[in-house]
mmCIF file of C-alpha atoms in Angstrom:
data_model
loop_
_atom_site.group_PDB
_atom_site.id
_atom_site.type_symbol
_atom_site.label_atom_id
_atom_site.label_comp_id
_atom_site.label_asym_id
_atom_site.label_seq_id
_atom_site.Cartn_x
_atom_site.Cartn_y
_atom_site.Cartn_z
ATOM 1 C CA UNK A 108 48.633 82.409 -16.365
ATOM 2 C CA UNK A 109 51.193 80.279 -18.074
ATOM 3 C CA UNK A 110 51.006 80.123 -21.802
ATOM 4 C CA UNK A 111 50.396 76.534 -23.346
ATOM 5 C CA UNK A 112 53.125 76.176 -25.529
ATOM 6 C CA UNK A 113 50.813 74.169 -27.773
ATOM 7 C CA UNK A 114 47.789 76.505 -28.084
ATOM 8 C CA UNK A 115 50.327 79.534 -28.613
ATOM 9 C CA UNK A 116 51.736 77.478 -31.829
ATOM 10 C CA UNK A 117 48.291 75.979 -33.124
ATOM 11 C CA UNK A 118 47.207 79.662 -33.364
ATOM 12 C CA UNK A 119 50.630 81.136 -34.537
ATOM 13 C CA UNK A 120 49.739 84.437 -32.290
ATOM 14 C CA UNK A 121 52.572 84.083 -30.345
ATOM 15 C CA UNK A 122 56.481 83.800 -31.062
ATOM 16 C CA UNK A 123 57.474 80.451 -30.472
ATOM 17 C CA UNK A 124 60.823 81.371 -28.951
ATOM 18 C CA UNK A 125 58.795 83.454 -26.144
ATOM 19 C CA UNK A 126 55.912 80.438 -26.047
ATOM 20 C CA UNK A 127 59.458 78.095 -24.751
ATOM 21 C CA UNK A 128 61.288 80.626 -22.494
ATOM 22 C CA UNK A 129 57.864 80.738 -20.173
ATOM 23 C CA UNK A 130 57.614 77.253 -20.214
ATOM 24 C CA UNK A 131 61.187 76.647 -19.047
ATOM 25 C CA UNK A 132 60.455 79.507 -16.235
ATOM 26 C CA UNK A 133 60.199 77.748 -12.648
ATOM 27 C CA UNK A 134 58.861 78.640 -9.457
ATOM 28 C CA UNK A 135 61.143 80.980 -7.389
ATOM 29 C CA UNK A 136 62.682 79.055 -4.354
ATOM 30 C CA UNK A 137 60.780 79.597 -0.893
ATOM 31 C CA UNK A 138 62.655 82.256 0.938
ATOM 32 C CA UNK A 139 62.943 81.105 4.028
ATOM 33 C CA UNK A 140 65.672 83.718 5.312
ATOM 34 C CA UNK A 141 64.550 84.968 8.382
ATOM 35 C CA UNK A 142 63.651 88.398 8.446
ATOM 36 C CA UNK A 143 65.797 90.422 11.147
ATOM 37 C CA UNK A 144 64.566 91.014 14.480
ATOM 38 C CA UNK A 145 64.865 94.728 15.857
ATOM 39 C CA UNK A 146 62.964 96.088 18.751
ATOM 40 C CA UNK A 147 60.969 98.632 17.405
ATOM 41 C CA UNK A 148 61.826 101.389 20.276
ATOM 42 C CA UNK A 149 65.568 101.060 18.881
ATOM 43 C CA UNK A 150 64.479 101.831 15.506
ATOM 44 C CA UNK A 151 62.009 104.699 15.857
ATOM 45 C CA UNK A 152 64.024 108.194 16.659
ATOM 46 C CA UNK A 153 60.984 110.203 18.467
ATOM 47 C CA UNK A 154 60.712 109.967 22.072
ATOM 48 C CA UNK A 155 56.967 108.941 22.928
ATOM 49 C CA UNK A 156 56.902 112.237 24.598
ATOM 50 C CA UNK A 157 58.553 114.537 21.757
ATOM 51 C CA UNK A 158 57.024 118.132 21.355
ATOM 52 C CA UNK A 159 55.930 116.626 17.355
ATOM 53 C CA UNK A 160 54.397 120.346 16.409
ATOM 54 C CA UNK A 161 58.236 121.811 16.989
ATOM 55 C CA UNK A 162 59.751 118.673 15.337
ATOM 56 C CA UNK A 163 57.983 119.161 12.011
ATOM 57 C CA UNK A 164 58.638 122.630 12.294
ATOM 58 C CA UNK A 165 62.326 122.134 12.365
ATOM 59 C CA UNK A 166 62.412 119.181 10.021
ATOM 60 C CA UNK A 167 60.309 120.953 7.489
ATOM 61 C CA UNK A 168 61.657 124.261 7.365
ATOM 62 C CA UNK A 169 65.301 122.466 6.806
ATOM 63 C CA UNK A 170 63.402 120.432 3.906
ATOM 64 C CA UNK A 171 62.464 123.737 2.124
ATOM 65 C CA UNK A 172 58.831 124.298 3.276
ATOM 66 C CA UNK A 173 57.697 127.416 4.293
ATOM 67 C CA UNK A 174 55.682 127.126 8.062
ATOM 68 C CA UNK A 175 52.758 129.278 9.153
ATOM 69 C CA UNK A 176 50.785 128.983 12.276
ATOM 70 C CA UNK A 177 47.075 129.434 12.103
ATOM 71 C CA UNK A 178 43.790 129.219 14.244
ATOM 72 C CA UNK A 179 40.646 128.342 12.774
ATOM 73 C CA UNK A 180 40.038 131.940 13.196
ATOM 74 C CA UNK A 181 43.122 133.209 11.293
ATOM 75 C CA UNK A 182 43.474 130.225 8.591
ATOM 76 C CA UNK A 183 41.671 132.923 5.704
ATOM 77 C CA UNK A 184 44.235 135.679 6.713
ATOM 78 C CA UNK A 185 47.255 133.666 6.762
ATOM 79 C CA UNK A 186 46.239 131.993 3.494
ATOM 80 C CA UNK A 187 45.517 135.399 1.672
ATOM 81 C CA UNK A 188 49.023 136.566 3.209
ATOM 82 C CA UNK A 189 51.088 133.553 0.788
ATOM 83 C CA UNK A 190 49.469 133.763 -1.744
ATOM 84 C CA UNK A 191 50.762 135.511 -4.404
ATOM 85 C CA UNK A 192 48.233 138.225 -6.072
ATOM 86 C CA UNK A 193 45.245 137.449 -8.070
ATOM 87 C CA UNK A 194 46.592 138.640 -11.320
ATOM 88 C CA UNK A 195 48.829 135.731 -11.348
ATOM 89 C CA UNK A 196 46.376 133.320 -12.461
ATOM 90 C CA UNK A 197 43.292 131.249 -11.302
ATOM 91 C CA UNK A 198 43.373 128.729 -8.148
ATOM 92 C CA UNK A 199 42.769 124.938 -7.147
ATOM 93 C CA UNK A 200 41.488 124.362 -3.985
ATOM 94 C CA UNK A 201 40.373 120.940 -2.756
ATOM 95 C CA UNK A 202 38.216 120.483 -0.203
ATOM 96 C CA UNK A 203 38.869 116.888 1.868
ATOM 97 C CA UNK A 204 36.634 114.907 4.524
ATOM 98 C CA UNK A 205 37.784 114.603 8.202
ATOM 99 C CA UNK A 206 40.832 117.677 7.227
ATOM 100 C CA UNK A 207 42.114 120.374 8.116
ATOM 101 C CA UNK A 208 40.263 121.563 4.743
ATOM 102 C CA UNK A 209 36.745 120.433 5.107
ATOM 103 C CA UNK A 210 33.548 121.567 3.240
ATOM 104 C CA UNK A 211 32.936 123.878 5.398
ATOM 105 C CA UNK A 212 35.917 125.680 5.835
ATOM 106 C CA UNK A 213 37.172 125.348 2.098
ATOM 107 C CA UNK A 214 33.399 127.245 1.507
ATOM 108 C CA UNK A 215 34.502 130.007 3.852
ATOM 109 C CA UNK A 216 38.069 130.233 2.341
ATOM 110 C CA UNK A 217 36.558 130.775 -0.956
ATOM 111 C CA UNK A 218 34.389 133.398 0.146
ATOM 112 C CA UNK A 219 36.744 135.335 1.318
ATOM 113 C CA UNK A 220 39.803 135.142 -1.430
ATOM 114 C CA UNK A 221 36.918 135.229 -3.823
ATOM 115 C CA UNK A 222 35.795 138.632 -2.163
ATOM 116 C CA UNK A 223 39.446 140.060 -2.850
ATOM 117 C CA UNK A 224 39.544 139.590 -6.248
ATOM 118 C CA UNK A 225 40.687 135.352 -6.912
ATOM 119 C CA UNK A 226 39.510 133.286 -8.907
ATOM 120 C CA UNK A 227 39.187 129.839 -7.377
ATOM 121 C CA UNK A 228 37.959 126.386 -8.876
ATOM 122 C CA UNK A 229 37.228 123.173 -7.854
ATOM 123 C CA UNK A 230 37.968 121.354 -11.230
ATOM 124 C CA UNK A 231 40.946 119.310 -11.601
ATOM 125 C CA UNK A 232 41.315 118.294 -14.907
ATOM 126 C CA UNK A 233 44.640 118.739 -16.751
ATOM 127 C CA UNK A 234 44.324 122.323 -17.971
ATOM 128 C CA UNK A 235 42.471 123.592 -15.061
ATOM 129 C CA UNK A 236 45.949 122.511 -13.272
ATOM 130 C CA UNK A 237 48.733 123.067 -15.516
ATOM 131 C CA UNK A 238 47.535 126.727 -15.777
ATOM 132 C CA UNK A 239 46.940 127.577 -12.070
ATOM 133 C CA UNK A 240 48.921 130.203 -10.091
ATOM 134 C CA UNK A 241 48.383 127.693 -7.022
ATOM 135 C CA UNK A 242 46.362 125.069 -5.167
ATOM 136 C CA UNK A 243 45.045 124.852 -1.510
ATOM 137 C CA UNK A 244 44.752 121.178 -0.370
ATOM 138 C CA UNK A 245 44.404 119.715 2.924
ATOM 139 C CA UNK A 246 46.545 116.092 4.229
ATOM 140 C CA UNK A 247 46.183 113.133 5.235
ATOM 141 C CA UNK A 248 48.946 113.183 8.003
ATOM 142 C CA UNK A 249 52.436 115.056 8.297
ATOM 143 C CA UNK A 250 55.505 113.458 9.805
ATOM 144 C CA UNK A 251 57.342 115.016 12.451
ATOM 145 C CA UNK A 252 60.360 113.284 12.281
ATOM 146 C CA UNK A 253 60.894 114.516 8.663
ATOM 147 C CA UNK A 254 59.021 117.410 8.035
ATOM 148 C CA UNK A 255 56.791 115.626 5.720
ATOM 149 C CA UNK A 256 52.840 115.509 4.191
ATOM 150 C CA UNK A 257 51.325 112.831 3.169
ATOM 151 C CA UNK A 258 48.699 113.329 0.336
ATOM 152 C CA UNK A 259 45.952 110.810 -0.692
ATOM 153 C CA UNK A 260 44.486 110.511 -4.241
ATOM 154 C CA UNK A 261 41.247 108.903 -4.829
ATOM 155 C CA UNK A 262 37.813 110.052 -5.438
ATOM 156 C CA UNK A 263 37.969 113.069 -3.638
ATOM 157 C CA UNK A 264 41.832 114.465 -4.151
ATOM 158 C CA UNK A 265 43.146 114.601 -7.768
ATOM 159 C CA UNK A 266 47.063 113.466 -7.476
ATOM 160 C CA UNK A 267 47.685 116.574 -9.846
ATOM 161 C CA UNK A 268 46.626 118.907 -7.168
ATOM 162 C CA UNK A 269 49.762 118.640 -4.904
ATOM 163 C CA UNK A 270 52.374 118.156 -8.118
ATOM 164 C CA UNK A 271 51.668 120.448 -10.479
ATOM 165 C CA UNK A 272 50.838 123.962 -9.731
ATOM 166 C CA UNK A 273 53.909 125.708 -8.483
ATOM 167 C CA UNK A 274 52.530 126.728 -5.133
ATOM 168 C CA UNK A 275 51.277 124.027 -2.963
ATOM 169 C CA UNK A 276 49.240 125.647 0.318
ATOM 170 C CA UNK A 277 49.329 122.337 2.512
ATOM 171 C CA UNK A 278 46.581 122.885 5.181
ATOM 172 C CA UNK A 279 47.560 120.684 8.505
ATOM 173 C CA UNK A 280 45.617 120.452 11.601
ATOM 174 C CA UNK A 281 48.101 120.010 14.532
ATOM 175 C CA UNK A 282 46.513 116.634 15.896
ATOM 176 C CA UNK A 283 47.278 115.366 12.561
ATOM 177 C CA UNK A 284 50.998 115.162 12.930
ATOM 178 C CA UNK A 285 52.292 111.831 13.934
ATOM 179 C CA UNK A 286 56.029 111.043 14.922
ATOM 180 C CA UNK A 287 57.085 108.719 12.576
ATOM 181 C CA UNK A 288 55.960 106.495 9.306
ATOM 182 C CA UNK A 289 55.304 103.545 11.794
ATOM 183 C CA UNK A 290 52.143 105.680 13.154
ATOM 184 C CA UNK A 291 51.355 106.604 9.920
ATOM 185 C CA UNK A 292 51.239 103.149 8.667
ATOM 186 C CA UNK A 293 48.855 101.829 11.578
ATOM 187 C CA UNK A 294 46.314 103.814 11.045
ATOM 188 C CA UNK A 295 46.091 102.511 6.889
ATOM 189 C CA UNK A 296 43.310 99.976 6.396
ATOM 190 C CA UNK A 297 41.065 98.910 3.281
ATOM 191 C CA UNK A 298 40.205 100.840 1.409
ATOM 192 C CA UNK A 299 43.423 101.733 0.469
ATOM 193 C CA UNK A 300 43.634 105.171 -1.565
ATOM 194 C CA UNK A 301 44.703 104.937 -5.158
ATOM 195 C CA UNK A 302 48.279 106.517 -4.658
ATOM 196 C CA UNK A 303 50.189 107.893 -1.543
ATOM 197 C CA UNK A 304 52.277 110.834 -2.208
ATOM 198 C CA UNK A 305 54.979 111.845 0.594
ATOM 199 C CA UNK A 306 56.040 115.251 0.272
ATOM 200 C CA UNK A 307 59.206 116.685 2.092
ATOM 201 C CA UNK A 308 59.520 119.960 0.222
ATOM 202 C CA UNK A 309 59.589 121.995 -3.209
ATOM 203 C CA UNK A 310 60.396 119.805 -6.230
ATOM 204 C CA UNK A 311 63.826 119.381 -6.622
ATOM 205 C CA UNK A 312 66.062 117.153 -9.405
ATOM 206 C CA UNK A 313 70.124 117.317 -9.548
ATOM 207 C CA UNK A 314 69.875 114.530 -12.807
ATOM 208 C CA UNK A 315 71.874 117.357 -14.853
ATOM 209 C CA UNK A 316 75.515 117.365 -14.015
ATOM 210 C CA UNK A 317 74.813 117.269 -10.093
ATOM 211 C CA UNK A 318 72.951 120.743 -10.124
ATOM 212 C CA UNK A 319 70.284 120.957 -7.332
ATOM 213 C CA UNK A 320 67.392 122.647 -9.301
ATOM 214 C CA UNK A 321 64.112 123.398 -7.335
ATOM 215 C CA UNK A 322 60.618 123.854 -9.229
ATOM 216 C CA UNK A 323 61.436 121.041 -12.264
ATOM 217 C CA UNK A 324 58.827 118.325 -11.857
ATOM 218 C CA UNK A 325 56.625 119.656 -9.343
ATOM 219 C CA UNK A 326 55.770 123.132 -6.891
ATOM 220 C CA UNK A 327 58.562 125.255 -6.735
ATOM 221 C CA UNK A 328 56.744 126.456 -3.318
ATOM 222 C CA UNK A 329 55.810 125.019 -0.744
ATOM 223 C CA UNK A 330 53.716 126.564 2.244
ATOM 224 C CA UNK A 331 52.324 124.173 5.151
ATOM 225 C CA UNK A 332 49.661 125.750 7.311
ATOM 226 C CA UNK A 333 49.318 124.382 11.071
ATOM 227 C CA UNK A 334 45.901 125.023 12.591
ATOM 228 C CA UNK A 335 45.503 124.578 16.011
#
């Protein structure tokens, strides 16, 4: 809403000299520069019939993750396996709808690390993260061509959950690894989530005289778990 330069001054709220800039501010111009025009098979870099379970492999082991295969069978095992022991501290694990990390199967993964001796919640409020030794999430979809998750917050996922313990456990059912961002994209509709976070690896900053740092602002670990 544009401020009325005249209500702004009869109620001497508002600095006069800001009350005139906005009411000198104009429209931006129509941009009516045409957008460029690329077939969208020259632009994607997966062939339609790309092995995508081997390509996220490849792409995500270069990007720093570390890649375990599971079956639904196996998931527990291979879970217990990375973590790191339960003196270490308490865990955050996240159950999410239509995942790789259901109700059902986050209930029978807590059984069993709570049977050897973890201690696993479901809160995510500040402390409850910032002091955990890890957290167990599931996706929403992982990239092939990258090697990258993508993580929903909303209701049911806390953003924390994937950013600030320093082991991230990234549960992935195969089917849910697309080629490229443009699959990704099509398959978005309303609702949208609060936030979309794309992860492509352990936290990493080189802000301080060009030093690549892992583990500043975010997991220092990173495991992703394919289920088949």
């Amino acid at each position: 809403m544009t401020p009325d330069p005249a209500a702004g001054a009869s109620h001497g709220t508002v600095d006069p000299a800001f009350v005139q800039f906005v009411a000198q501010l104009q429209p931006p111009p129509a941009n009516d520069t045409p957008l460029p025009q690329q077939p969208l098979d020259e632009l994607r870099a997966l062939a339609p019939d790309s092995d995508l379970v081997q390509r996220f492999t490849a792409a995500a082991t270069e990007g720093g993750w570390q890649v375990h295969g599971a079956t639904a069978t196996t998931l527990a095992e291979v879970i217990a396996g990375i973590l790191p022991p339960p003196d270490a501290g308490h865990l955050v694990l996240e159950p999410l709808s239509a995942s790789a990390l259901d109700d059902e199967r986050a209930a029978a993964l807590q059984n069993l690390l709570t049977a050897r001796g973890y201690d696993l919640r479901r809160g995510h409020d500040d402390p409850t993260l910032f002091d955990s030794a890890a957290a167990i999430t599931g996706v929403r979809a992982a990239i092939a061509e990258n090697g990258m998750i993508v993580v929903h917050s909303g209701p049911q996922t806390a953003r924390g959950m994937s950013l600030i313990p320093p082991i991230h456990v990234a549960i992935i059912a195969t089917h849910q690894i697309m080629a490229d961002l443009f699959d990704y994209f099509a398959t978005l509709a309303p609702p949208l989530p609060t936030n979309i976070t794309f992860i492509t690896g352990p936290s990493k900053t080189a802000d301080i005289e060009g030093v690549l740092v892992t583990g500043i602002h975010g997991p220092r670990t990173v495991h992703a778990v394919l289920v088949t």
